[in-house]
Amino acid sequence: MSSKKKVVPVKKKAVIVKKKVVSKPVKKSPPKVVASPKKKEEHISEEKKKGVSPVYALVRGMRDILPKDEDKWLSIQHVGEDIARAYGYGYIETPIVENSNLFIRSVGKGTDIVDKEMYIFDDRDDTKVALRPEGTASICRAYINHGMHNQMQPIKLWYSGSMFRHERPQAGRYRQFHQFGFETFGVHDPVVDAELIAVGYNFYRDLGINVEVQMNSIGNLEDRQRYLVELTGYLRSRRGQLSEESKKRLLKNPLRVLDSKEPEDQAVLEDAPQILDWLSDESKSFFMKTLEYLDEMGIPYVLNSRLVRGLDYYTDTVFEFYIPESSEASQSALGAGGRYNLLVEQLGGVPTPACGFAIGIERVMMELERQDKKEMIERSSSRRLPVFFAQLGEQSRRRTLFLIEEIRRDGTIVHFNLAKTSLKAQMEIANKIGATHTVIIGQKEVQDGTAIIRDMESGIQEIVDQKKLSHELKKLNRNDVIRG
Ligand code: HAM
């Protein structure tokens, strides 16, 4: 009986499809993909003639993930999920297809992504749509669409998925690639930028990859406009020495000339005015504070005054993660991001400061392969329970940042939320994530060099020396594993 029932909708569907085809002969040619690959799918026509099914090759720039890649690929996913949870990011998934104007308005006309690389086409109802070339614009759209500004800020979101750019394929560069992204909305505070950089740094470190963080600030809109006048004047005065590509960029997007890797441009760029000299006092102090937080956390970074990023939406902090050694892998960033305080408003939302970054999964895979990591880092986090860190006040926040990094390095799973200031809100989070213990650091503890460890089950608190904190937590953590 049930099998009869199942047949009906299938038949109905088949009739509808038939009707459509018969009554509406297809007038239009199939959707036109503007950035269609140069090499079309190869099917072997000779074999077709012989009546043999054609063998299709992969579309250029695409790749399969095979079982041989499984360990590395899945480890990356797990580490990403663990880190997102540890730092309190909520998962969000947005569609691959979006209105193309969303990206044109956010990433910007004049950028390579919008001008040359987007997979953009007319949908069957003539809407212009694009396969997402990146995630940030979509996450901002979702933030606005779902009225997230009405919720308690910051809103911390992470995502994972395929992105599409019609670039020239090469090692670590594909036309469909994968990103993990992390975005924080609603707080204009350098601690947010530092936290995001720590998320990235720890993600790579947990996979056994040591990265170098390259940092710069491109200031606010006014700073940048003043700087652009200066830079454009300088580049024009040395136009004759620039590469052909940089000459084009000089007309369309002069900031991007700074990014050039062409050998003939290097001498010109060496003497170019530096954006840090054009920052307003506010932007300068924001940048300095971000760097101080990184110092507190023991995260190594280098300043790169030519780092400007290839997307238009950034303001103030910009950063990229690189492999410090001079290898092929060191040429391309393993991840990148920055602050984008104006984007939500530009897309029709209420003014909302924001900051984020994305990790390129294929680049991480490539680095793991290069390092020939036979054994992936044994991630035992799923067997161990987290410890939550609560902080009260600016001094305590700084101290906490420092301690957390030390304790994470010793293998304890640490969760915290630096953007929350009240103890009550922080204890609620500790309960929600199932922390076994909460470490509380208030003003008194900062002064005494102590910390309070609270057992979340019994409510018993003990005071320990900060120097012994890591050791104490490791001991408690072992007990929890044994208990579990
Ligand atoms: P992005 O620099 O364009 O930034 O990309 C981030 C990372 O994605 C790069 O550092 C690289 O690792 C990887 N990636 C980019 N293109 C390719 C490609 N063709 N093949 C393989 N990997 C690639 C963004 O996408 C921004 N949405 C990041 C962000 C988030 N900014 C703020 N929030």
PDB file of N, CA and C in Angstrom, residues 92-144:
ATOM      1  N   ILE A  92      26.862  29.650  11.966  1.00  0.00           N
ATOM      2  CA  ILE A  92      25.894  30.207  11.019  1.00  0.00           C
ATOM      3  C   ILE A  92      26.191  29.641   9.634  1.00  0.00           C
ATOM      4  N   GLU A  93      25.120  29.361   8.886  1.00  0.00           N
ATOM      5  CA  GLU A  93      25.315  28.881   7.523  1.00  0.00           C
ATOM      6  C   GLU A  93      24.450  29.733   6.602  1.00  0.00           C
ATOM      7  N   THR A  94      25.033  30.263   5.573  1.00  0.00           N
ATOM      8  CA  THR A  94      24.278  31.085   4.624  1.00  0.00           C
ATOM      9  C   THR A  94      24.365  30.414   3.254  1.00  0.00           C
ATOM     10  N   PRO A  95      23.458  30.778   2.317  1.00  0.00           N
ATOM     11  CA  PRO A  95      23.477  30.097   1.009  1.00  0.00           C
ATOM     12  C   PRO A  95      24.720  30.422   0.186  1.00  0.00           C
ATOM     13  N   ILE A  96      25.015  29.511  -0.725  1.00  0.00           N
ATOM     14  CA  ILE A  96      26.145  29.718  -1.631  1.00  0.00           C
ATOM     15  C   ILE A  96      25.777  30.766  -2.681  1.00  0.00           C
ATOM     16  N   VAL A  97      24.491  30.794  -3.045  1.00  0.00           N
ATOM     17  CA  VAL A  97      24.037  31.739  -4.066  1.00  0.00           C
ATOM     18  C   VAL A  97      23.428  32.964  -3.382  1.00  0.00           C
ATOM     19  N   GLU A  98      23.877  34.143  -3.781  1.00  0.00           N
ATOM     20  CA  GLU A  98      23.336  35.395  -3.218  1.00  0.00           C
ATOM     21  C   GLU A  98      23.118  36.370  -4.381  1.00  0.00           C
ATOM     22  N   ASN A  99      22.357  37.417  -4.113  1.00  0.00           N
ATOM     23  CA  ASN A  99      22.213  38.496  -5.072  1.00  0.00           C
ATOM     24  C   ASN A  99      23.617  39.075  -5.353  1.00  0.00           C
ATOM     25  N   SER A 100      23.953  39.203  -6.635  1.00  0.00           N
ATOM     26  CA  SER A 100      25.347  39.596  -6.939  1.00  0.00           C
ATOM     27  C   SER A 100      25.689  40.982  -6.407  1.00  0.00           C
ATOM     28  N   ASN A 101      24.672  41.879  -6.303  1.00  0.00           N
ATOM     29  CA  ASN A 101      24.952  43.232  -5.808  1.00  0.00           C
ATOM     30  C   ASN A 101      25.479  43.233  -4.378  1.00  0.00           C
ATOM     31  N   LEU A 102      25.125  42.212  -3.610  1.00  0.00           N
ATOM     32  CA  LEU A 102      25.613  42.134  -2.231  1.00  0.00           C
ATOM     33  C   LEU A 102      27.145  42.178  -2.223  1.00  0.00           C
ATOM     34  N   PHE A 103      27.757  41.421  -3.138  1.00  0.00           N
ATOM     35  CA  PHE A 103      29.225  41.375  -3.163  1.00  0.00           C
ATOM     36  C   PHE A 103      29.808  42.599  -3.873  1.00  0.00           C
ATOM     37  N   ILE A 104      29.095  43.072  -4.905  1.00  0.00           N
ATOM     38  CA  ILE A 104      29.623  44.232  -5.633  1.00  0.00           C
ATOM     39  C   ILE A 104      29.700  45.414  -4.666  1.00  0.00           C
ATOM     40  N   ARG A 105      28.651  45.554  -3.849  1.00  0.00           N
ATOM     41  CA  ARG A 105      28.639  46.689  -2.913  1.00  0.00           C
ATOM     42  C   ARG A 105      29.604  46.510  -1.747  1.00  0.00           C
ATOM     43  N   SER A 106      29.822  45.292  -1.310  1.00  0.00           N
ATOM     44  CA  SER A 106      30.708  45.136  -0.154  1.00  0.00           C
ATOM     45  C   SER A 106      32.171  44.981  -0.553  1.00  0.00           C
ATOM     46  N   VAL A 107      32.454  44.053  -1.436  1.00  0.00           N
ATOM     47  CA  VAL A 107      33.861  43.819  -1.798  1.00  0.00           C
ATOM     48  C   VAL A 107      34.369  45.004  -2.639  1.00  0.00           C
ATOM     49  N   GLY A 108      33.489  45.547  -3.475  1.00  0.00           N
ATOM     50  CA  GLY A 108      33.784  46.798  -4.167  1.00  0.00           C
ATOM     51  C   GLY A 108      34.173  46.667  -5.620  1.00  0.00           C
ATOM     52  N   LYS A 109      33.631  47.581  -6.433  1.00  0.00           N
ATOM     53  CA  LYS A 109      34.047  47.672  -7.853  1.00  0.00           C
ATOM     54  C   LYS A 109      35.516  48.070  -7.865  1.00  0.00           C
ATOM     55  N   GLY A 110      36.240  47.565  -8.842  1.00  0.00           N
ATOM     56  CA  GLY A 110      37.675  47.922  -8.898  1.00  0.00           C
ATOM     57  C   GLY A 110      38.539  46.895  -8.189  1.00  0.00           C
ATOM     58  N   THR A 111      37.922  45.960  -7.466  1.00  0.00           N
ATOM     59  CA  THR A 111      38.718  44.888  -6.856  1.00  0.00           C
ATOM     60  C   THR A 111      38.776  43.716  -7.846  1.00  0.00           C
ATOM     61  N   ASP A 112      39.806  42.892  -7.720  1.00  0.00           N
ATOM     62  CA  ASP A 112      39.927  41.737  -8.618  1.00  0.00           C
ATOM     63  C   ASP A 112      38.719  40.831  -8.480  1.00  0.00           C
ATOM     64  N   ILE A 113      38.273  40.636  -7.242  1.00  0.00           N
ATOM     65  CA  ILE A 113      37.164  39.694  -7.009  1.00  0.00           C
ATOM     66  C   ILE A 113      35.942  40.121  -7.818  1.00  0.00           C
ATOM     67  N   VAL A 114      35.547  41.383  -7.707  1.00  0.00           N
ATOM     68  CA  VAL A 114      34.327  41.838  -8.396  1.00  0.00           C
ATOM     69  C   VAL A 114      34.572  41.992  -9.896  1.00  0.00           C
ATOM     70  N   ASP A 115      35.713  42.565 -10.276  1.00  0.00           N
ATOM     71  CA  ASP A 115      35.920  42.851 -11.699  1.00  0.00           C
ATOM     72  C   ASP A 115      36.242  41.630 -12.533  1.00  0.00           C
ATOM     73  N   LYS A 116      36.935  40.646 -11.927  1.00  0.00           N
ATOM     74  CA  LYS A 116      37.429  39.557 -12.778  1.00  0.00           C
ATOM     75  C   LYS A 116      37.029  38.162 -12.321  1.00  0.00           C
ATOM     76  N   GLU A 117      36.691  38.011 -11.045  1.00  0.00           N
ATOM     77  CA  GLU A 117      36.673  36.647 -10.527  1.00  0.00           C
ATOM     78  C   GLU A 117      35.312  36.098 -10.119  1.00  0.00           C
ATOM     79  N   MET A 118      34.310  36.935 -10.052  1.00  0.00           N
ATOM     80  CA  MET A 118      33.030  36.425  -9.534  1.00  0.00           C
ATOM     81  C   MET A 118      32.333  35.529 -10.556  1.00  0.00           C
ATOM     82  N   TYR A 119      31.787  34.437 -10.077  1.00  0.00           N
ATOM     83  CA  TYR A 119      30.900  33.605 -10.894  1.00  0.00           C
ATOM     84  C   TYR A 119      29.534  34.258 -10.795  1.00  0.00           C
ATOM     85  N   ILE A 120      29.143  34.965 -11.827  1.00  0.00           N
ATOM     86  CA  ILE A 120      27.934  35.766 -11.759  1.00  0.00           C
ATOM     87  C   ILE A 120      27.074  35.413 -12.967  1.00  0.00           C
ATOM     88  N   PHE A 121      25.794  35.210 -12.759  1.00  0.00           N
ATOM     89  CA  PHE A 121      24.933  34.835 -13.885  1.00  0.00           C
ATOM     90  C   PHE A 121      23.474  35.223 -13.637  1.00  0.00           C
ATOM     91  N   ASP A 122      22.706  35.257 -14.738  1.00  0.00           N
ATOM     92  CA  ASP A 122      21.266  35.516 -14.622  1.00  0.00           C
ATOM     93  C   ASP A 122      20.600  34.225 -14.214  1.00  0.00           C
ATOM     94  N   ASP A 123      19.831  34.289 -13.151  1.00  0.00           N
ATOM     95  CA  ASP A 123      19.084  33.095 -12.744  1.00  0.00           C
ATOM     96  C   ASP A 123      17.909  32.923 -13.720  1.00  0.00           C
ATOM     97  N   ARG A 124      17.174  31.820 -13.594  1.00  0.00           N
ATOM     98  CA  ARG A 124      16.100  31.559 -14.555  1.00  0.00           C
ATOM     99  C   ARG A 124      14.997  32.622 -14.496  1.00  0.00           C
ATOM    100  N   ASP A 125      14.914  33.335 -13.357  1.00  0.00           N
ATOM    101  CA  ASP A 125      13.921  34.409 -13.290  1.00  0.00           C
ATOM    102  C   ASP A 125      14.583  35.769 -13.542  1.00  0.00           C
ATOM    103  N   ASP A 126      15.712  35.753 -14.165  1.00  0.00           N
ATOM    104  CA  ASP A 126      16.458  36.967 -14.542  1.00  0.00           C
ATOM    105  C   ASP A 126      17.093  37.730 -13.388  1.00  0.00           C
ATOM    106  N   THR A 127      17.010  37.209 -12.157  1.00  0.00           N
ATOM    107  CA  THR A 127      17.735  37.857 -11.058  1.00  0.00           C
ATOM    108  C   THR A 127      19.230  37.645 -11.294  1.00  0.00           C
ATOM    109  N   LYS A 128      20.008  38.676 -11.063  1.00  0.00           N
ATOM    110  CA  LYS A 128      21.475  38.507 -11.184  1.00  0.00           C
ATOM    111  C   LYS A 128      21.984  37.922  -9.873  1.00  0.00           C
ATOM    112  N   VAL A 129      22.551  36.739  -9.963  1.00  0.00           N
ATOM    113  CA  VAL A 129      23.042  36.089  -8.749  1.00  0.00           C
ATOM    114  C   VAL A 129      24.527  35.761  -8.895  1.00  0.00           C
ATOM    115  N   ALA A 130      25.161  35.486  -7.758  1.00  0.00           N
ATOM    116  CA  ALA A 130      26.585  35.136  -7.782  1.00  0.00           C
ATOM    117  C   ALA A 130      26.825  33.974  -6.836  1.00  0.00           C
ATOM    118  N   LEU A 131      27.806  33.146  -7.195  1.00  0.00           N
ATOM    119  CA  LEU A 131      28.288  32.143  -6.245  1.00  0.00           C
ATOM    120  C   LEU A 131      29.194  32.920  -5.302  1.00  0.00           C
ATOM    121  N   ARG A 132      28.994  32.797  -3.999  1.00  0.00           N
ATOM    122  CA  ARG A 132      29.719  33.674  -3.075  1.00  0.00           C
ATOM    123  C   ARG A 132      31.246  33.571  -3.256  1.00  0.00           C
ATOM    124  N   PRO A 133      31.901  34.707  -3.401  1.00  0.00           N
ATOM    125  CA  PRO A 133      33.358  34.665  -3.495  1.00  0.00           C
ATOM    126  C   PRO A 133      34.008  34.728  -2.118  1.00  0.00           C
ATOM    127  N   GLU A 134      33.211  35.057  -1.099  1.00  0.00           N
ATOM    128  CA  GLU A 134      33.719  35.182   0.277  1.00  0.00           C
ATOM    129  C   GLU A 134      32.508  35.185   1.210  1.00  0.00           C
ATOM    130  N   GLY A 135      32.756  35.125   2.519  1.00  0.00           N
ATOM    131  CA  GLY A 135      31.633  34.936   3.439  1.00  0.00           C
ATOM    132  C   GLY A 135      31.138  36.174   4.167  1.00  0.00           C
ATOM    133  N   THR A 136      32.015  37.171   4.334  1.00  0.00           N
ATOM    134  CA  THR A 136      31.684  38.300   5.219  1.00  0.00           C
ATOM    135  C   THR A 136      30.410  39.051   4.791  1.00  0.00           C
ATOM    136  N   ALA A 137      30.290  39.313   3.486  1.00  0.00           N
ATOM    137  CA  ALA A 137      29.120  40.060   3.010  1.00  0.00           C
ATOM    138  C   ALA A 137      27.832  39.301   3.352  1.00  0.00           C
ATOM    139  N   SER A 138      27.853  37.981   3.155  1.00  0.00           N
ATOM    140  CA  SER A 138      26.657  37.179   3.448  1.00  0.00           C
ATOM    141  C   SER A 138      26.330  37.206   4.938  1.00  0.00           C
ATOM    142  N   ILE A 139      27.372  37.170   5.767  1.00  0.00           N
ATOM    143  CA  ILE A 139      27.132  37.162   7.213  1.00  0.00           C
ATOM    144  C   ILE A 139      26.546  38.519   7.638  1.00  0.00           C
ATOM    145  N   CYS A 140      27.016  39.608   7.023  1.00  0.00           N
ATOM    146  CA  CYS A 140      26.444  40.934   7.323  1.00  0.00           C
ATOM    147  C   CYS A 140      24.979  40.964   6.891  1.00  0.00           C
ATOM    148  N   ARG A 141      24.696  40.411   5.708  1.00  0.00           N
ATOM    149  CA  ARG A 141      23.302  40.370   5.241  1.00  0.00           C
ATOM    150  C   ARG A 141      22.439  39.632   6.253  1.00  0.00           C
ATOM    151  N   ALA A 142      22.928  38.495   6.728  1.00  0.00           N
ATOM    152  CA  ALA A 142      22.158  37.700   7.691  1.00  0.00           C
ATOM    153  C   ALA A 142      21.998  38.471   9.006  1.00  0.00           C
ATOM    154  N   TYR A 143      23.054  39.154   9.428  1.00  0.00           N
ATOM    155  CA  TYR A 143      23.012  39.957  10.669  1.00  0.00           C
ATOM    156  C   TYR A 143      21.894  40.997  10.555  1.00  0.00           C
ATOM    157  N   ILE A 144      21.798  41.635   9.386  1.00  0.00           N
ATOM    158  CA  ILE A 144      20.769  42.667   9.178  1.00  0.00           C
ATOM    159  C   ILE A 144      19.388  42.003   9.061  1.00  0.00           C
TER     160      ILE A 144
END
